[in-house]
Short mmCIF file of C-alpha atoms (C1' of nucleotides) in Angstrom, two decimals:
data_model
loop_
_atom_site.label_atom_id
_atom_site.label_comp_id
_atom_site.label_asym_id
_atom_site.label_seq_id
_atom_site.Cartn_x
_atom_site.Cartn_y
_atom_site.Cartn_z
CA UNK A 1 24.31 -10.00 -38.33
CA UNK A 2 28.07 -8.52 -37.89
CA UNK A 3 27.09 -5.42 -40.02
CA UNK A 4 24.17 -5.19 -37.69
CA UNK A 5 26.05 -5.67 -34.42
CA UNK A 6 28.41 -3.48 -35.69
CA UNK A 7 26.32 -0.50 -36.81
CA UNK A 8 24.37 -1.46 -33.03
CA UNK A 9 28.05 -0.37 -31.19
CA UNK A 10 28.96 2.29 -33.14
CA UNK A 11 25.63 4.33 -33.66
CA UNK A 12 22.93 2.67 -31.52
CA UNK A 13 20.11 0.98 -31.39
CA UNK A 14 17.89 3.81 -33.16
CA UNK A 15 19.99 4.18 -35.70
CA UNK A 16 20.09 0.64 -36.64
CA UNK A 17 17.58 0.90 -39.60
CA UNK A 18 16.60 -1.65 -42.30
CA UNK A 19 17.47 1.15 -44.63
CA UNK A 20 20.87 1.91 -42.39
CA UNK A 21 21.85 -1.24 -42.61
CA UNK A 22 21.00 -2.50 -45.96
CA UNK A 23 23.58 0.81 -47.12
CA UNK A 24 25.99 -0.68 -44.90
CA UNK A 25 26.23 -4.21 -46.99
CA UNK A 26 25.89 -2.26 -50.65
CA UNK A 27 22.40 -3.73 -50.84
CA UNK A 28 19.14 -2.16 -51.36
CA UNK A 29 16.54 -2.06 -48.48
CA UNK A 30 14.59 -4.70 -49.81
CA UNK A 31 17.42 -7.07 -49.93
CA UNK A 32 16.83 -7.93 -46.14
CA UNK A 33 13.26 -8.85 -47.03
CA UNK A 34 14.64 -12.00 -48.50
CA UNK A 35 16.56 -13.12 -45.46
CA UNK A 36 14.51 -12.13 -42.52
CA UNK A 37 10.28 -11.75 -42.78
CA UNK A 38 10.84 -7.87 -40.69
CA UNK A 39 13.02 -6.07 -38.45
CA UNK A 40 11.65 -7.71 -35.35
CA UNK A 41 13.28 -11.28 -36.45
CA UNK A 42 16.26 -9.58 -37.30
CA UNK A 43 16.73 -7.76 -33.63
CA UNK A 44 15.60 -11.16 -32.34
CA UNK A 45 18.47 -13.12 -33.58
CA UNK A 46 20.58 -10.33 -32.69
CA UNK A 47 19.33 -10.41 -29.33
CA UNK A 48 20.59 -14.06 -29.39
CA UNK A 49 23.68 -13.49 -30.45
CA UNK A 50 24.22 -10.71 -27.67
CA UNK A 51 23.05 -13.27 -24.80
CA UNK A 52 25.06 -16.36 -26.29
CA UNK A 53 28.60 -15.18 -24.87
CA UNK A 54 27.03 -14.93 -21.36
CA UNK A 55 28.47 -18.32 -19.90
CA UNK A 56 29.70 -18.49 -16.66
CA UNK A 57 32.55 -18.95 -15.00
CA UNK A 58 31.97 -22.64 -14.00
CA UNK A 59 29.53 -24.39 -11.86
CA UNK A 60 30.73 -24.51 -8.45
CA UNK A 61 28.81 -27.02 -5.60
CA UNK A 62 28.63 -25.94 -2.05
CA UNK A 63 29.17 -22.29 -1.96
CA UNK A 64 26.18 -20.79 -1.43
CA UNK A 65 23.85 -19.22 -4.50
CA UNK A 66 27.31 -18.22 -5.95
CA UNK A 67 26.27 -19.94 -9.41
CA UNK A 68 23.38 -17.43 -9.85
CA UNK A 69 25.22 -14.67 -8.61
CA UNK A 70 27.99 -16.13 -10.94
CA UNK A 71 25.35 -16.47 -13.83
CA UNK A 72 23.43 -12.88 -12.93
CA UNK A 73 26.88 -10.93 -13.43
CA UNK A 74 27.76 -12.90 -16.96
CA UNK A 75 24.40 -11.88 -18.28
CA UNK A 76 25.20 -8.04 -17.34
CA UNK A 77 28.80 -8.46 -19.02
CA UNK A 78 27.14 -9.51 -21.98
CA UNK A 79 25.04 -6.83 -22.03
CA UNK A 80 27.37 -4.54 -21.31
CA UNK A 81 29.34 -5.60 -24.63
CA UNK A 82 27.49 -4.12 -26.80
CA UNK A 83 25.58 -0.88 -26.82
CA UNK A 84 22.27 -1.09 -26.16
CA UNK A 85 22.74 -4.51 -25.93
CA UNK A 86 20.12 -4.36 -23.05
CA UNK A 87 17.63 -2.61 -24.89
CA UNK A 88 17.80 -4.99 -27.99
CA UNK A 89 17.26 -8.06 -25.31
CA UNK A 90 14.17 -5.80 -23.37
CA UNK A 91 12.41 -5.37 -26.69
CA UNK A 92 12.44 -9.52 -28.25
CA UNK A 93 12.38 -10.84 -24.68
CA UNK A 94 8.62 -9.59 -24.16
CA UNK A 95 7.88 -11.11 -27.58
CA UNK A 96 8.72 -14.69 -26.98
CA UNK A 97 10.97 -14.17 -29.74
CA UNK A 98 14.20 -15.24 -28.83
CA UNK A 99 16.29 -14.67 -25.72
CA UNK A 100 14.31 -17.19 -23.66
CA UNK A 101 18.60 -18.02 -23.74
CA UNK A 102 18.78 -15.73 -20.83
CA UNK A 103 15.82 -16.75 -18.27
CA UNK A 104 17.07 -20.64 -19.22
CA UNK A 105 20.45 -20.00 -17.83
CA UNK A 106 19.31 -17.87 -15.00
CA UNK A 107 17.04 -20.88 -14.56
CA UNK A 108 19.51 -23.45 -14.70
CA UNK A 109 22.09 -21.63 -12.56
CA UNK A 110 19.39 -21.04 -9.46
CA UNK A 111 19.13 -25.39 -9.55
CA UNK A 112 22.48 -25.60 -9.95
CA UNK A 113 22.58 -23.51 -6.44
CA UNK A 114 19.95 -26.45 -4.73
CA UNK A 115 16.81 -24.86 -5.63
CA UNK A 116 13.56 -26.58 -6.77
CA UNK A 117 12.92 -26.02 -10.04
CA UNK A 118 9.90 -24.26 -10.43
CA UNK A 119 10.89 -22.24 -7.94
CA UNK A 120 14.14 -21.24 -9.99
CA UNK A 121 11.86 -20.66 -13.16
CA UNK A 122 10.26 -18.05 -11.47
CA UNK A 123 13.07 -16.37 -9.61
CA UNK A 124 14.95 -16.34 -12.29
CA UNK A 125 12.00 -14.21 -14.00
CA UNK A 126 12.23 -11.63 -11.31
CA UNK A 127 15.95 -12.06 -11.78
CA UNK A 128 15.85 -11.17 -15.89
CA UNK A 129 14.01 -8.39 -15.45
CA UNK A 130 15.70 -6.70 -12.47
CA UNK A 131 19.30 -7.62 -14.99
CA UNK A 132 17.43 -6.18 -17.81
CA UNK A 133 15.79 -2.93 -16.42
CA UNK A 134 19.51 -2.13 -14.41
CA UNK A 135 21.57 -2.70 -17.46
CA UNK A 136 19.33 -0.56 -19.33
CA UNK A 137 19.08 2.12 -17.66
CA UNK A 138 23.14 2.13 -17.06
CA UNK A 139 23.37 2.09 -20.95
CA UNK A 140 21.14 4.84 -21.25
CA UNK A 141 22.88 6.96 -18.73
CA UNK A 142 25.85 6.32 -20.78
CA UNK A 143 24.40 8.00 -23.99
CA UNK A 144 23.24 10.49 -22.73
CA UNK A 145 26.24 11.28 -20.58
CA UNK A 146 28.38 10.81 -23.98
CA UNK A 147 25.90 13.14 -25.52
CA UNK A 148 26.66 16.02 -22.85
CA UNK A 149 23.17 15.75 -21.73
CA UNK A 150 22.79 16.95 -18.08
CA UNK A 151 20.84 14.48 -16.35
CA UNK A 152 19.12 16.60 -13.70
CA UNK A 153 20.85 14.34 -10.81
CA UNK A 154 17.64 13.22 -8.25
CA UNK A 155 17.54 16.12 -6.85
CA UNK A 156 17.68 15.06 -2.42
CA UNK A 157 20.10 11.98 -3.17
CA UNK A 158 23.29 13.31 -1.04
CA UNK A 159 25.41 11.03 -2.12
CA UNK A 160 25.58 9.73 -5.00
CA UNK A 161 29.16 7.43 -4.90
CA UNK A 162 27.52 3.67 -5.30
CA UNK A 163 29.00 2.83 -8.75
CA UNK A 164 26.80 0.68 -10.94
CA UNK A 165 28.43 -2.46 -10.37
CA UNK A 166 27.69 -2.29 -6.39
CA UNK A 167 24.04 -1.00 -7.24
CA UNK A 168 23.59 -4.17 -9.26
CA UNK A 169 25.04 -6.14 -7.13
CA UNK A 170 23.10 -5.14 -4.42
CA UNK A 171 19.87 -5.96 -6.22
CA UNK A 172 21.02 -9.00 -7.11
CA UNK A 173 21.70 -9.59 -3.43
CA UNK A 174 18.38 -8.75 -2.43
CA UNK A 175 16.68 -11.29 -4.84
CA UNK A 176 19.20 -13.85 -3.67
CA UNK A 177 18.62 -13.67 -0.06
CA UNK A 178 14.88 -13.54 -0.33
CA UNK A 179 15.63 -16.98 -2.12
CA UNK A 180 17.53 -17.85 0.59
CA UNK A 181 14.77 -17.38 2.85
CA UNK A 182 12.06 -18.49 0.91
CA UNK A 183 13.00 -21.48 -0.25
CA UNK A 184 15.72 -22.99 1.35
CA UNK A 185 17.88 -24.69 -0.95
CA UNK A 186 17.20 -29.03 -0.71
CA UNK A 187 14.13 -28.00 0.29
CA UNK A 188 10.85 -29.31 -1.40
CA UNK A 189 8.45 -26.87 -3.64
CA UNK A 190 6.46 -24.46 -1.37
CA UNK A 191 4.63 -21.93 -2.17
CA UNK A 192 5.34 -18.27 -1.04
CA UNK A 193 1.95 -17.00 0.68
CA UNK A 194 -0.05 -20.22 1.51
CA UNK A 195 -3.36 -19.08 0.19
CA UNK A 196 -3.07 -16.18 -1.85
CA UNK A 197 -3.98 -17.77 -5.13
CA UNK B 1 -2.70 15.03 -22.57
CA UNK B 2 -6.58 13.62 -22.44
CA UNK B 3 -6.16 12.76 -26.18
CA UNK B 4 -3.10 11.14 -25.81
CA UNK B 5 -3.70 9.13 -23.04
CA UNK B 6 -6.76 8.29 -24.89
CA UNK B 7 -5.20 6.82 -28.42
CA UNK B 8 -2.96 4.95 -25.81
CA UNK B 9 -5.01 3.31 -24.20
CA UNK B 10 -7.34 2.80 -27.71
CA UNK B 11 -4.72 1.92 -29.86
CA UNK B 12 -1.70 1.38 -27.90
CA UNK B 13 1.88 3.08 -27.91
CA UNK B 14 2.78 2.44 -32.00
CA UNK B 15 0.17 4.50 -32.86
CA UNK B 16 0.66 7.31 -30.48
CA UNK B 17 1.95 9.59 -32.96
CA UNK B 18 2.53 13.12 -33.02
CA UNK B 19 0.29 13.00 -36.47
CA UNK B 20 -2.36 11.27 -35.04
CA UNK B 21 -2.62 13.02 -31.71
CA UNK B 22 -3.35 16.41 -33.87
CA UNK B 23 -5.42 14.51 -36.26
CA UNK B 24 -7.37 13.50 -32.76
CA UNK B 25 -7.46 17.60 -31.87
CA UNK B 26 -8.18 18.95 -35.24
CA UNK B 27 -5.10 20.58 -35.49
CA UNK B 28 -2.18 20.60 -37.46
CA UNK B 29 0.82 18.74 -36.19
CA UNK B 30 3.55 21.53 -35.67
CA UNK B 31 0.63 23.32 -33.52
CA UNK B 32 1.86 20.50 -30.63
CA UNK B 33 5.43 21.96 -30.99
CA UNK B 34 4.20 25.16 -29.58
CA UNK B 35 3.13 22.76 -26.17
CA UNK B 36 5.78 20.10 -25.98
CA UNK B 37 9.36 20.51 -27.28
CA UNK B 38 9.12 17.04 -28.86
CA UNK B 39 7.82 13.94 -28.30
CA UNK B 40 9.37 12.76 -25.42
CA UNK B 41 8.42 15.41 -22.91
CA UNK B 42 4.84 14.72 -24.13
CA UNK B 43 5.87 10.91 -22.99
CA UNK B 44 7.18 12.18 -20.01
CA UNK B 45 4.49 14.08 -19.19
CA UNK B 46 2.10 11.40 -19.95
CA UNK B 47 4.08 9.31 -17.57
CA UNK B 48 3.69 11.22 -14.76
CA UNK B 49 -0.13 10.64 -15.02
CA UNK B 50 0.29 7.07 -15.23
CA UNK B 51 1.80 6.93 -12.19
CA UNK B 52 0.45 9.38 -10.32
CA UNK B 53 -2.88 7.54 -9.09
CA UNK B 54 -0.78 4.94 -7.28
CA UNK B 55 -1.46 6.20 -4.06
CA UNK B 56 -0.96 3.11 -1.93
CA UNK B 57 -4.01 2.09 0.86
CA UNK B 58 -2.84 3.90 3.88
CA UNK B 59 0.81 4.19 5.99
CA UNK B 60 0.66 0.91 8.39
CA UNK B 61 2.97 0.57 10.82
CA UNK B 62 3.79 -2.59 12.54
CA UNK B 63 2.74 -5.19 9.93
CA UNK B 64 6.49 -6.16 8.70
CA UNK B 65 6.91 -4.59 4.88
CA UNK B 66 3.58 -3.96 3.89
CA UNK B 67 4.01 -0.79 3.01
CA UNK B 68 6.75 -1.21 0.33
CA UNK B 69 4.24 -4.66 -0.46
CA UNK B 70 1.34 -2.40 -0.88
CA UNK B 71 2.64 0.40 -2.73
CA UNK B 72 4.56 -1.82 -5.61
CA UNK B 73 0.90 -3.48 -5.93
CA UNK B 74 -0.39 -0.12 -6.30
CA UNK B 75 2.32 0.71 -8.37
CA UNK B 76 1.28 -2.60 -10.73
CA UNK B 77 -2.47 -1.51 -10.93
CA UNK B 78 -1.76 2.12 -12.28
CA UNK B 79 0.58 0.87 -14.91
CA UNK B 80 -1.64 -1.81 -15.67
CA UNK B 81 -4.63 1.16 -15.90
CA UNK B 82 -3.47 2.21 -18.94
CA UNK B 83 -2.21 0.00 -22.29
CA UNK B 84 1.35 -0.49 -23.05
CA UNK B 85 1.52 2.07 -19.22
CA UNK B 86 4.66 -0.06 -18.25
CA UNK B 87 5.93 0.78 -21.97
CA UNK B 88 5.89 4.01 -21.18
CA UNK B 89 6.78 4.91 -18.04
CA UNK B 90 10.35 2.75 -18.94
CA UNK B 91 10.91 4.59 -21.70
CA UNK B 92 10.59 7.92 -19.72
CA UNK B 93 12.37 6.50 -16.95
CA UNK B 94 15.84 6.02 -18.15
CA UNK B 95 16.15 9.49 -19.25
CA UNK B 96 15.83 11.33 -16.22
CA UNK B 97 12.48 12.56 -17.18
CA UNK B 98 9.89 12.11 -14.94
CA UNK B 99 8.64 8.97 -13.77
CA UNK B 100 10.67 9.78 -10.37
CA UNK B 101 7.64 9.70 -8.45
CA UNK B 102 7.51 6.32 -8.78
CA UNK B 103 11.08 5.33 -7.22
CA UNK B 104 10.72 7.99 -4.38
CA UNK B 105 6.92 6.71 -3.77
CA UNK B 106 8.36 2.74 -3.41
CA UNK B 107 11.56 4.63 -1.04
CA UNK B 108 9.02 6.08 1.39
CA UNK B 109 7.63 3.13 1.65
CA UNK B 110 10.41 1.05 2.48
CA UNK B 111 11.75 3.70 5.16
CA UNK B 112 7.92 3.45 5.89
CA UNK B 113 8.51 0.06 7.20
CA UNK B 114 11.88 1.05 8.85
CA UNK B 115 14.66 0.51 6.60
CA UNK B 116 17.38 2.89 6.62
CA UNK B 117 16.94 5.93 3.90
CA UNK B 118 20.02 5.49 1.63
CA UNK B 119 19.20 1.52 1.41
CA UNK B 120 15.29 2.08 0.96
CA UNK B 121 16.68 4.40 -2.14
CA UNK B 122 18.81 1.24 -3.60
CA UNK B 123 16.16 -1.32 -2.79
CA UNK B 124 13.55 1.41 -4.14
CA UNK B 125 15.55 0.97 -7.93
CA UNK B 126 15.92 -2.72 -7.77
CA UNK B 127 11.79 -2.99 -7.39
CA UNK B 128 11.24 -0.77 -9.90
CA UNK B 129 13.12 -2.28 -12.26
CA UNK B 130 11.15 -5.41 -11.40
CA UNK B 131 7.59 -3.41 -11.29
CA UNK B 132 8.36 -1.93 -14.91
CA UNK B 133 9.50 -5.49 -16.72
CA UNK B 134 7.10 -7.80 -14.89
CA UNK B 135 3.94 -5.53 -15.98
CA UNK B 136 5.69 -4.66 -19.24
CA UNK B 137 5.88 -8.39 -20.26
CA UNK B 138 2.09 -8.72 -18.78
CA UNK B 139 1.09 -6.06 -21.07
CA UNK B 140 2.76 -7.43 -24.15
CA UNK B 141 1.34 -10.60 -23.96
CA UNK B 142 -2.28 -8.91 -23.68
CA UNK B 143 -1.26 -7.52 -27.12
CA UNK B 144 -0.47 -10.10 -28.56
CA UNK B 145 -2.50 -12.58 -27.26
CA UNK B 146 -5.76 -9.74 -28.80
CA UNK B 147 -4.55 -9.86 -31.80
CA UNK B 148 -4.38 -14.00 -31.64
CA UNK B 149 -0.57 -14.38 -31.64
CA UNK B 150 0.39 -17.82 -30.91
CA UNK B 151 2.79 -16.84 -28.41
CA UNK B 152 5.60 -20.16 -28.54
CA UNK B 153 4.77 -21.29 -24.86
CA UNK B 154 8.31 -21.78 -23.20
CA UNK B 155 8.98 -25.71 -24.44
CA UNK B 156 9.94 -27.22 -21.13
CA UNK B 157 7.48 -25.59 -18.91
CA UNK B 158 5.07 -28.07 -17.93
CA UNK B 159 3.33 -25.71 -15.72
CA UNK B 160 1.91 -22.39 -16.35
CA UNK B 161 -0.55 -22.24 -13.80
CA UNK B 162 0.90 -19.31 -11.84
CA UNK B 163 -0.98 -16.29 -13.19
CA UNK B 164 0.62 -12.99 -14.02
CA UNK B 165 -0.40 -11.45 -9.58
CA UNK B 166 1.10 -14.29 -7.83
CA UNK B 167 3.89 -14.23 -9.94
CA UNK B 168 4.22 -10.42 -9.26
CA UNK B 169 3.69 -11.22 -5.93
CA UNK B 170 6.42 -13.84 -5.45
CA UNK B 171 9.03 -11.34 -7.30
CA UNK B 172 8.14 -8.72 -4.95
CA UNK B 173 8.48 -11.27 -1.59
CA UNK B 174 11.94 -12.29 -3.10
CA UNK B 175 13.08 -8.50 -3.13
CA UNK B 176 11.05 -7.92 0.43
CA UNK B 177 12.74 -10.81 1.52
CA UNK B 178 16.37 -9.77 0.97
CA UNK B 179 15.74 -6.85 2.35
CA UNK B 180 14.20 -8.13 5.55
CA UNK B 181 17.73 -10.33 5.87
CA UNK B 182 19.58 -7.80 4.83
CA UNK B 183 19.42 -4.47 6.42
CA UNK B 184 16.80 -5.71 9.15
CA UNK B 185 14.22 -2.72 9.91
CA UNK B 186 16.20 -0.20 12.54
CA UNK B 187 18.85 -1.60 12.06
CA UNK B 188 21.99 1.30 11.35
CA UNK B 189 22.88 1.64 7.50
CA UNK B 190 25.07 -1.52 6.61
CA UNK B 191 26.61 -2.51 3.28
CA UNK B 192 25.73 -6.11 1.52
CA UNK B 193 29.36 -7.42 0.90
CA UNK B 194 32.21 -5.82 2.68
CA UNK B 195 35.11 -5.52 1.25
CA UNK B 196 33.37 -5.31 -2.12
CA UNK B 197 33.54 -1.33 -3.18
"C1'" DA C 1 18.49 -18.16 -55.08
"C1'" DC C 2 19.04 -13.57 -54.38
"C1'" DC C 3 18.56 -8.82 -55.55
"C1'" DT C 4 16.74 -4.23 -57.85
"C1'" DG C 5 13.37 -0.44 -58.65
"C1'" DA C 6 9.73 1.76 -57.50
"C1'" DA C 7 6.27 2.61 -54.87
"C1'" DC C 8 2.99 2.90 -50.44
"C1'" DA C 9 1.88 4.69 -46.31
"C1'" DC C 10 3.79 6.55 -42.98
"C1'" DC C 11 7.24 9.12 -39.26
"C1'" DG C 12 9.34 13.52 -36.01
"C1'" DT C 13 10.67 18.12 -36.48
"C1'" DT C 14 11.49 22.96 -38.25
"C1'" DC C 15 10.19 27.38 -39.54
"C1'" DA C 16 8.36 31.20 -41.96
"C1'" DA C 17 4.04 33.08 -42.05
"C1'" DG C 18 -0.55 34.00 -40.61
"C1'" DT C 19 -4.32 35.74 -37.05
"C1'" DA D 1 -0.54 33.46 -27.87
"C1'" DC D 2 -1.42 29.93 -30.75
"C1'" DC D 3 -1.79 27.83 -35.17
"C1'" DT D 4 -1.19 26.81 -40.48
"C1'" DG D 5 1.41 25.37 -44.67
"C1'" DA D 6 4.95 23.50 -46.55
"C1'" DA D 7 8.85 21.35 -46.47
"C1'" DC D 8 13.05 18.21 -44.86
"C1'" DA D 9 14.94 14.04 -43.96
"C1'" DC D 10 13.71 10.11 -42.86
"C1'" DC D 11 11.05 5.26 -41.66
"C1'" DG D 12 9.34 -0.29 -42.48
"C1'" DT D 13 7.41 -3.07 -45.92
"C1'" DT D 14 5.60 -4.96 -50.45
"C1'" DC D 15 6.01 -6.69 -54.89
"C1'" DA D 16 6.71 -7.10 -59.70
"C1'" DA D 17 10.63 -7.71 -62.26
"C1'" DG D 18 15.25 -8.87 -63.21
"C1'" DT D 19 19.56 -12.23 -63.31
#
DNA sequence: ACCTGAACACCGTTCAAGT
DNA sequence: ACCTGAACACCGTTCAAGT
């Protein structure tokens, strides 16, 4: 796991190979076959281990939704920590491998801000993968801004000055306030769009 | 682009190879580096098509948000048109390539239903990023529930009656809903937090 | 319990050469 | 203009065999 993690930061996720990394710990390829069953266990756990550090702050009573704002930004940190870190969390989380770490805190931290729970089970869902999809694409911007690549800039976007951190908190904004809205916090369970089933 | 999209939707993104695409046209598999400088602009390309039939119903003014409602629905059905389509219109996405139509399709439609243009554009890339995981995770579960997977059901969720559209649905009113408390429609441009940067 | 050696069945990409 | 042939430098995974 640290050669893994480490191989992850300093070369990326695609060059993190089972051959890559077995040369790394002076071991032959099929070394790792004892220890993990294939490479998607492996990135599993390591998608574990990138989540775990995401704890918040504290849990604070009263102020409004700040625990899953609070929550939302630890899970981008953590991300953030490690490259591709995003991308290695996107690929188990779909799985069911793993990472359900990350949708249980989101989860937790939406209750902890007065919310029913099912409700918070599925807003944090729409929560993950708005985190997810924004972190990733920031990392990927990164590379390929390391790399010299010239991102052909959306063309009829005049300006172009909201850092990353706004954008995502913006997002996360949005998602808060429609919980806001929907479902008030204390509230009991109701359903979005009587009906629609 | 007809063959590809065909072993995609056959056989799903792993085996979309560059081998097996010329196997498919009886050719050899340089012959496709005379077309496509490698395989991602053949992704790209085959992105575009994904997303291009996701023309929503019609412009409706008057009926609060259903324009940006409708057109991430129709957004849903043309990734869902085609397997692993969510796979590979995020994979596309990050890099620039392609796959804009998608973002400037959902940021018509928000300025559609009167939002102001440079926060239709951020709203625009928070639903996306929630379009692209929610349908990505729907379409890897269809894989793996096909190939009998016993997909670990998350432990403490005594529910699971919500099905994959409502769910959609209530992720896209959370994101609607922010934005309707946010920046209400005609209102003038306003930031989230100020103060923030 | 943990690893090696050797193999299997693949990849994406390049490039001289053909027609 | 479009394709072949042949190669390069890789992949993940299996499995008998070693210690």
């Amino acid at each position: 796991m640290r050669a893994a993690l480490q191989i992850l930061d300093d070369d990326g996720l695609p060059d993190l190979t089972m051959r890559r990394l077995a040369a790394a710990l002076d071991v032959q390829p099929s070394a790792l076959y004892w220890h993990f069953p294939n490479k998607q266990s492996l990135l599993a756990e390591l998608a574990d281990r990138i989540v775990a550090p995401a704890a918040p702050p504290r849990p604070a009573e009263g102020s409004s939704s700040s625990n899953t704002r609070a929550e939302a930004g630890a899970l981008r940190d953590a991300l953030l920590a490690y490259r591709d870190g995003a991308e290695v969390v996107s690929s188990t989380l779909a799985l069911g491998l793993g990472s359900s770490a990350a949708r249980d805190r989101l989860t937790a931290a939406i209750i902890a801000d007065g919310y029913d729970a099912d409700l918070a089970r599925r807003a944090a869902t729409a929560l993950l993968h708005f985190v997810i999809g924004h972190v990733s694409h920031e990392q990927q911007r990164m590379q390929y801004d390391s790399l010299g690549v010239v991102v052909p800039d959306l063309s009829l976007s005049p300006q172009r000055d909201h850092d990353d951190a706004s954008e995502f908190a913006f997002g996360v904004d949005l998602l808060v306030g429609g919980l806001e809205q929907n479902g008030s916090p204390r509230s009991p369970a109701q359903t979005h769009r009587p009906g629609a089933h």
